[in-house]
Coordinates of C-alpha atoms and ligand atoms in Angstrom, one line a residue:
M1 CA -115.1 -94.0 24.8
L2 CA -116.1 -95.7 28.0
K3 CA -119.5 -95.6 29.6
T4 CA -119.4 -93.6 32.8
L5 CA -121.7 -92.9 35.8
R6 CA -123.3 -90.2 33.8
D7 CA -124.6 -92.7 31.2
V8 CA -126.7 -94.9 33.6
E9 CA -129.3 -94.6 36.0
V10 CA -128.2 -94.6 39.6
A11 CA -130.9 -93.3 41.8
G12 CA -132.0 -95.9 44.4
K13 CA -129.5 -98.5 42.9
R14 CA -127.0 -100.4 44.9
V15 CA -123.8 -99.4 43.3
L16 CA -120.4 -101.2 44.2
V17 CA -117.7 -98.8 43.6
R18 CA -114.0 -100.0 43.4
V19 CA -111.9 -97.2 44.7
D20 CA -108.2 -97.0 45.3
F21 CA -108.0 -96.5 48.9
N22 CA -104.5 -97.8 49.4
V23 CA -103.1 -95.0 51.3
P24 CA -100.2 -94.6 53.7
L25 CA -101.1 -95.0 57.3
K26 CA -99.4 -93.7 60.3
E27 CA -100.2 -94.5 63.9
G28 CA -103.7 -95.5 63.1
K29 CA -104.4 -92.5 60.8
V30 CA -104.3 -91.8 57.0
A31 CA -101.0 -90.0 56.6
D32 CA -101.8 -88.8 53.0
D33 CA -105.5 -88.7 51.8
T34 CA -104.8 -87.8 48.1
R35 CA -106.2 -91.1 46.8
I36 CA -109.3 -90.6 48.9
R37 CA -109.9 -87.1 47.8
A38 CA -109.5 -88.3 44.1
A39 CA -112.5 -90.6 44.5
L40 CA -114.8 -88.0 46.1
P41 CA -116.3 -86.6 42.8
T42 CA -117.6 -90.0 42.0
I43 CA -118.9 -90.8 45.6
R44 CA -120.4 -87.3 45.9
Y45 CA -122.2 -87.7 42.5
L46 CA -123.7 -91.1 43.6
V47 CA -124.8 -89.6 47.0
E48 CA -126.3 -86.6 45.5
R49 CA -128.3 -88.9 43.2
Q50 CA -129.5 -91.0 45.9
A51 CA -127.6 -94.1 45.0
R52 CA -126.7 -96.8 47.7
V53 CA -122.9 -96.4 47.7
I54 CA -120.9 -99.6 48.5
L55 CA -117.2 -99.0 48.4
V56 CA -114.7 -101.4 48.1
S57 CA -110.8 -101.3 48.1
H58 CA -107.7 -103.0 48.9
L59 CA -105.0 -101.5 51.4
G60 CA -101.4 -102.8 51.4
R61 CA -100.3 -106.3 51.2
P62 CA -102.0 -108.5 53.7
K63 CA -101.3 -111.6 51.7
G64 CA -104.9 -113.1 51.5
K65 CA -105.5 -113.1 55.3
V66 CA -106.9 -110.7 58.0
D67 CA -104.2 -108.5 59.1
E68 CA -105.1 -105.9 61.7
R69 CA -102.6 -103.5 60.5
Y70 CA -104.5 -103.3 57.1
R71 CA -108.1 -102.8 58.2
L72 CA -109.9 -99.8 56.5
D73 CA -111.4 -98.2 59.7
P74 CA -108.8 -95.2 59.4
V75 CA -110.0 -94.7 55.9
A76 CA -113.5 -94.7 56.7
A77 CA -112.9 -92.1 59.5
R78 CA -110.9 -89.7 57.0
L79 CA -113.6 -90.3 54.3
E80 CA -116.4 -89.5 56.7
E81 CA -114.5 -86.2 57.5
L82 CA -114.1 -85.2 53.8
L83 CA -117.7 -86.2 52.9
G84 CA -119.3 -84.6 56.0
K85 CA -121.4 -87.6 56.0
R86 CA -121.6 -91.0 58.0
V87 CA -119.8 -93.8 56.4
V88 CA -120.6 -97.2 57.7
K89 CA -117.6 -99.4 58.0
V90 CA -118.3 -103.2 57.6
D91 CA -115.7 -105.6 58.9
D92 CA -115.9 -107.9 56.0
C93 CA -116.5 -107.6 52.3
I94 CA -118.4 -110.7 51.4
G95 CA -121.0 -112.8 53.3
E96 CA -123.4 -112.1 56.0
A97 CA -122.1 -108.8 57.4
P98 CA -122.1 -106.9 54.1
R99 CA -125.4 -108.2 53.1
A100 CA -126.9 -106.9 56.3
A101 CA -125.4 -103.6 55.9
V102 CA -126.5 -103.1 52.4
E103 CA -129.9 -104.3 53.3
A104 CA -130.1 -101.5 55.9
M105 CA -129.0 -98.8 53.5
E106 CA -131.2 -95.8 52.5
P107 CA -130.8 -94.0 49.2
G108 CA -127.6 -91.7 49.6
D109 CA -126.0 -93.9 52.2
V110 CA -122.4 -94.9 52.1
V111 CA -120.9 -98.2 53.2
L112 CA -117.2 -99.2 53.2
L113 CA -116.4 -102.8 53.0
E114 CA -113.4 -104.4 54.5
N115 CA -110.0 -104.6 52.7
V116 CA -110.7 -107.2 49.7
R117 CA -107.2 -108.4 49.9
F118 CA -107.9 -110.2 53.2
Y119 CA -109.1 -112.9 50.8
P120 CA -106.6 -114.7 48.6
E121 CA -109.4 -115.0 46.1
E122 CA -109.2 -111.3 45.4
E123 CA -105.8 -111.4 43.7
K124 CA -106.6 -114.9 42.1
N125 CA -109.6 -113.3 40.6
D126 CA -111.6 -116.1 41.7
R127 CA -114.8 -116.3 40.0
E128 CA -117.0 -117.3 42.9
F129 CA -115.5 -114.5 45.0
A130 CA -116.3 -111.9 42.4
R131 CA -119.8 -113.3 42.2
Q132 CA -120.3 -112.8 45.9
L133 CA -119.0 -109.3 45.6
A134 CA -121.4 -108.6 42.7
E135 CA -124.3 -110.0 44.5
L136 CA -124.4 -107.0 46.8
A137 CA -125.0 -104.6 44.0
D138 CA -127.1 -103.7 40.9
L139 CA -124.4 -101.8 39.1
Y140 CA -120.4 -101.8 39.2
V141 CA -118.4 -98.6 39.0
N142 CA -114.4 -98.8 38.7
D143 CA -112.9 -95.7 39.8
A144 CA -109.6 -97.3 41.0
F145 CA -107.3 -96.4 38.0
G146 CA -104.3 -97.1 40.2
T147 CA -105.2 -100.9 40.3
A148 CA -106.6 -101.1 36.7
H149 CA -103.5 -103.0 35.5
R150 CA -104.4 -105.8 37.8
A151 CA -106.9 -108.4 36.7
H152 CA -108.3 -109.1 40.3
A153 CA -111.8 -110.0 41.4
S154 CA -112.9 -106.5 42.5
T155 CA -111.2 -104.9 39.4
E156 CA -112.0 -107.3 36.8
G157 CA -114.0 -110.4 37.8
V158 CA -116.8 -108.5 39.2
A159 CA -117.6 -106.7 35.9
R160 CA -118.6 -110.0 34.5
F161 CA -121.7 -110.1 36.7
L162 CA -122.8 -106.6 36.7
P163 CA -123.2 -103.8 34.2
A164 CA -119.9 -101.9 34.5
V165 CA -119.0 -98.4 34.0
A166 CA -116.1 -96.0 34.7
G167 CA -116.1 -93.6 37.6
F168 CA -115.0 -90.1 37.1
L169 CA -111.4 -90.5 38.2
M170 CA -110.9 -93.5 36.0
E171 CA -112.6 -91.5 33.0
K172 CA -110.2 -88.6 33.5
E173 CA -107.1 -90.8 33.8
I174 CA -107.9 -92.8 30.6
S175 CA -109.0 -89.5 28.6
V176 CA -105.9 -87.5 29.5
L177 CA -103.4 -90.3 28.9
S178 CA -105.2 -91.2 25.5
Q179 CA -105.3 -87.6 24.5
V180 CA -101.5 -87.3 25.1
L181 CA -100.7 -90.5 23.3
E182 CA -103.2 -90.1 20.4
R183 CA -103.4 -86.2 19.9
P184 CA -100.8 -84.3 21.7
V185 CA -100.3 -80.6 21.0
R186 CA -96.8 -80.4 19.4
P187 CA -94.0 -80.2 19.9
F188 CA -94.5 -83.3 22.1
V189 CA -91.6 -83.9 24.5
A190 CA -91.2 -86.9 26.6
L191 CA -89.0 -86.4 29.8
L192 CA -87.8 -89.7 31.0
G193 CA -85.8 -90.8 34.0
G194 CA -85.9 -93.2 36.9
A195 CA -83.3 -95.9 38.0
K196 CA -83.4 -98.2 35.1
V197 CA -83.6 -98.5 31.2
S198 CA -85.1 -102.0 31.7
D199 CA -88.0 -100.6 33.8
K200 CA -89.0 -98.1 30.9
I201 CA -88.2 -100.1 27.7
G202 CA -92.0 -100.5 27.0
V203 CA -92.6 -96.7 27.6
V204 CA -89.7 -95.6 25.4
E205 CA -90.6 -97.9 22.5
N206 CA -94.3 -96.9 22.5
L207 CA -93.3 -93.1 22.7
L208 CA -90.7 -93.2 20.1
G209 CA -93.1 -93.1 17.2
R210 CA -95.1 -90.4 18.8
V211 CA -92.7 -87.7 20.4
D212 CA -90.7 -84.9 18.8
A213 CA -88.2 -85.1 21.5
L214 CA -86.9 -87.4 24.2
L215 CA -85.1 -85.9 27.2
I216 CA -83.3 -88.5 29.2
G217 CA -82.2 -88.2 32.7
G218 CA -81.8 -90.2 36.0
G219 CA -80.0 -93.5 36.3
M220 CA -81.4 -94.5 32.9
A221 CA -79.4 -91.8 31.1
N222 CA -76.1 -93.5 32.4
T223 CA -76.7 -96.5 30.2
F224 CA -77.4 -94.1 27.2
L225 CA -74.2 -92.1 27.9
A226 CA -72.2 -95.2 28.1
A227 CA -73.7 -96.3 24.8
R228 CA -72.2 -93.1 23.4
G229 CA -68.9 -93.9 24.9
C230 CA -68.9 -91.8 28.1
K231 CA -67.0 -93.3 31.1
M232 CA -69.6 -93.7 33.9
G233 CA -67.4 -94.6 36.8
K234 CA -69.4 -96.5 39.5
S235 CA -72.7 -95.2 38.3
L236 CA -75.7 -97.5 38.1
L237 CA -75.4 -98.9 34.6
E238 CA -77.0 -101.8 32.7
P239 CA -74.3 -103.2 30.4
D240 CA -76.8 -105.6 28.9
R241 CA -78.8 -102.9 27.8
L242 CA -76.2 -100.9 25.9
E243 CA -77.1 -102.3 22.7
L244 CA -80.8 -101.6 23.2
A245 CA -79.7 -97.8 24.1
R246 CA -77.8 -97.7 20.8
E247 CA -80.8 -99.0 18.8
I248 CA -83.3 -96.6 20.6
M249 CA -81.0 -93.6 19.6
E250 CA -80.6 -95.0 16.1
K251 CA -84.4 -95.4 15.5
A252 CA -84.9 -91.9 17.1
G253 CA -82.6 -90.6 14.4
E254 CA -84.6 -92.2 11.7
K255 CA -87.7 -90.8 12.9
N256 CA -86.4 -87.4 13.4
V257 CA -86.9 -87.5 17.2
K258 CA -84.4 -85.2 19.0
V259 CA -82.6 -87.3 21.8
L260 CA -81.2 -85.0 24.6
L261 CA -78.8 -86.7 27.3
P262 CA -77.3 -84.9 30.3
V263 CA -74.4 -82.6 29.6
D264 CA -73.3 -82.5 33.2
L265 CA -73.9 -84.6 36.2
V266 CA -73.8 -84.5 40.0
V267 CA -71.4 -87.2 41.0
A268 CA -70.6 -88.6 44.5
R269 CA -68.4 -91.2 46.1
A270 CA -71.5 -93.1 47.5
A271 CA -75.3 -92.9 47.2
E272 CA -75.5 -91.3 50.7
P273 CA -76.7 -87.9 51.7
G274 CA -73.3 -87.1 53.3
A275 CA -71.0 -88.3 50.6
E276 CA -68.5 -85.9 49.0
S277 CA -69.9 -84.7 45.6
M278 CA -69.2 -82.5 42.8
V279 CA -70.4 -81.6 39.3
V280 CA -68.6 -82.9 36.3
P281 CA -69.2 -82.9 32.5
A282 CA -71.3 -86.0 31.5
D283 CA -68.6 -87.7 29.5
G284 CA -66.2 -87.6 32.5
V285 CA -67.5 -89.4 35.6
P286 CA -64.2 -90.5 37.4
E287 CA -63.5 -93.9 38.6
E288 CA -64.8 -94.5 42.0
W289 CA -67.6 -91.9 41.7
M290 CA -71.2 -92.3 40.7
A291 CA -73.7 -90.0 39.0
L292 CA -76.7 -89.4 41.2
D293 CA -78.3 -86.4 39.5
I294 CA -78.2 -84.2 36.3
G295 CA -76.3 -81.1 36.7
P296 CA -77.3 -77.4 36.5
Q297 CA -76.3 -77.1 32.8
T298 CA -78.5 -80.1 32.0
V299 CA -81.5 -78.6 33.9
A300 CA -81.1 -75.4 31.9
L301 CA -80.9 -77.5 28.6
F302 CA -84.0 -79.4 29.5
A303 CA -85.8 -76.3 30.6
R304 CA -85.3 -74.7 27.3
E305 CA -86.9 -77.8 25.5
L306 CA -89.7 -77.8 28.0
A307 CA -90.4 -74.1 27.3
R308 CA -90.8 -74.8 23.7
A309 CA -93.1 -77.9 24.1
G310 CA -96.8 -78.1 23.5
T311 CA -97.1 -81.2 25.5
V312 CA -94.7 -82.8 28.0
L313 CA -95.1 -86.4 29.3
W314 CA -92.8 -86.7 32.4
N315 CA -92.1 -90.0 34.0
G316 CA -89.1 -90.9 36.1
P317 CA -87.0 -88.6 38.3
M318 CA -83.8 -87.0 37.1
G319 CA -81.7 -88.2 40.1
V320 CA -81.9 -89.8 43.5
F321 CA -84.3 -87.0 44.6
E322 CA -85.1 -88.8 47.8
M323 CA -81.9 -87.6 49.1
E324 CA -81.5 -83.8 49.4
P325 CA -78.1 -83.4 47.9
Y326 CA -79.4 -85.1 44.7
A327 CA -82.8 -83.6 44.3
A328 CA -81.8 -80.3 42.6
G329 CA -82.1 -81.7 39.1
T330 CA -85.5 -83.3 39.6
L331 CA -86.9 -80.3 41.4
G332 CA -85.4 -77.8 38.9
V333 CA -87.0 -79.8 36.0
A334 CA -90.3 -79.9 37.9
R335 CA -90.4 -76.1 38.4
A336 CA -89.3 -75.5 34.6
L337 CA -92.1 -77.7 33.6
A338 CA -94.5 -75.7 35.8
E339 CA -93.4 -72.5 34.3
S340 CA -93.3 -74.0 30.5
G341 CA -97.0 -73.4 29.7
A342 CA -97.0 -76.8 28.0
T343 CA -99.8 -79.3 28.8
A344 CA -97.8 -81.3 31.4
V345 CA -98.9 -84.8 32.2
V346 CA -97.0 -86.6 35.0
G347 CA -97.0 -90.5 35.5
G348 CA -95.3 -92.7 37.9
G349 CA -95.5 -92.9 41.6
D350 CA -92.0 -91.5 42.3
T351 CA -92.4 -88.7 39.7
A352 CA -95.7 -87.7 41.3
A353 CA -94.1 -87.6 44.7
A354 CA -91.3 -85.3 43.2
V355 CA -93.7 -83.0 41.7
E356 CA -95.5 -82.8 45.0
K357 CA -92.0 -82.2 46.7
A358 CA -91.3 -79.3 44.4
G359 CA -94.7 -77.7 45.3
V360 CA -95.9 -77.6 41.5
A361 CA -98.5 -80.5 41.5
D362 CA -101.3 -77.9 40.9
K363 CA -99.3 -76.5 38.0
M364 CA -99.5 -79.6 36.1
Y365 CA -102.4 -80.4 33.6
H366 CA -102.6 -83.8 35.1
V367 CA -100.6 -85.8 37.7
S368 CA -101.8 -89.5 37.4
T369 CA -102.9 -91.1 40.6
G370 CA -101.8 -94.4 39.2
G371 CA -98.1 -95.5 39.3
G372 CA -97.9 -98.9 37.7
A373 CA -101.1 -98.5 35.7
S374 CA -100.0 -95.1 34.2
L375 CA -96.8 -96.8 33.1
E376 CA -98.6 -99.8 31.7
F377 CA -101.0 -97.4 29.8
L378 CA -98.2 -95.4 28.3
E379 CA -96.5 -98.7 27.3
G380 CA -99.7 -99.0 25.0
K381 CA -101.1 -101.9 27.0
V382 CA -104.7 -102.4 27.5
L383 CA -105.5 -102.5 31.3
P384 CA -107.7 -105.3 32.3
G385 CA -109.7 -103.3 34.7
V386 CA -110.6 -101.0 31.8
A387 CA -111.2 -103.7 29.2
V388 CA -114.2 -105.1 31.0
L389 CA -116.0 -101.7 31.2
M390 CA -118.8 -100.9 28.9
E391 CA -118.1 -98.8 25.8
K392 CA -120.4 -96.0 24.7
A393 CA -122.1 -96.7 21.4
G394 CA -121.1 -94.6 18.5
Ligands
ADP401 P1 -91.6 -93.8 38.8 O1 -92.0 -94.4 40.2 O2 -92.1 -92.2 38.8 O3 -91.9 -94.6 37.5 P2 -89.0 -94.9 38.8 O4 -89.5 -95.8 39.9 O5 -88.7 -95.5 37.6 O6 -90.0 -93.6 38.7 O7 -87.7 -94.3 39.3 C1 -87.5 -93.6 40.6 C2 -86.2 -94.0 41.2 O8 -85.0 -93.8 40.4 C3 -85.8 -93.2 42.5 O9 -85.9 -94.1 43.7 C4 -84.7 -92.7 42.4 O10 -83.6 -92.7 43.6 C5 -84.0 -93.5 41.2 N1 -82.9 -93.0 40.6 C6 -83.0 -91.8 39.7 N2 -81.8 -91.3 39.2 C7 -81.0 -92.3 39.7 C8 -79.3 -92.5 39.6 N3 -78.7 -91.7 39.0 N4 -78.9 -93.4 40.2 C9 -79.7 -94.4 40.8 N5 -81.0 -94.4 41.0 C10 -81.6 -93.2 40.4
MG402 MG1 -91.1 -96.0 41.2

């Protein structure tokens, strides 16, 4: 178990909090504040307990230099609204400006440092840069689950210079995902999709020994269907993964894991919203057509399985849900999951967006805020930003 904020004295302390404020901006404003809201419990707790709260984050990919488009001022403005409290934005993250700002802080004050990725040292996990960040504080809190799979100065390096504990978001993400992997309520069903098998091999392999059933949709299902001898037309397919798909199905058989593939598919002549489309049985994608979504019978089949599940882990959309004509499978499965009564845990950036689009995010037990980080966790990897945090004794 990780040590968290609750396990340390914070009153009066200068606390450097790594948050994930990598939010979409539009016309100088925060377009989606989900990630800012997700960090509020940690920030509020520290403010209430009279810590001096120094927030640090990255935003976008400024490639190691100052880029006006990626300044954190819009984030500070939104955070101020959400907190109902002044947030002092500093235009640098190391050196004289942050030092002066921190010196001027009273207990309960909040400072937001400038984008750490304005320095190439951040992604290089430069030791001296990490030390300079650490110098601003007495305690380090990592609440940036979404960046925990990166060993950067503000996510990993800094923890070598300060006592380091998990924030509440980090704690929740790790505890939910571990619970699902280690102690799922059975039957435990994994619903997997997305574009490619190759993106998800690690996840499939790690889940194979843990789940009772594997439901596969999305582009990834094409390769599995082809491995079973189905003609897939022009569908996205990975010929070099056919053997792997066969092996996975064989291993699943040995472990008594039920594997369900689509029984029908929405096919179109092109991956475009206006293309001619139709529903066909999964073994018969005509030449010149491509599978872009699971069909209605598959939605019903998957829904029955979800309704019986104790725990469902969902990663990867069932089709090209970004285009309206191919979103029905993904949205249908999202609704079925919402109604299932299973402990539903959703990982992956696109899958989280799909659940949001279906309007059922609040019906899920947990929607992970970390796309890549949640995938790496589900692959069974140790996240570098987590590995450096202190463990509770006993
Ligand atoms: P996540 O971000 O949740 O981990 P992925 O990035 O793995 O999910 O997968 C999402 C992508 O998969 C989407 O862009 C979607 O368009 C694509 N996709 C899903 N089904 C298909 C399909 N049948 N053919 C091509 N692309 C697909
Ligand atoms: Mg994705």
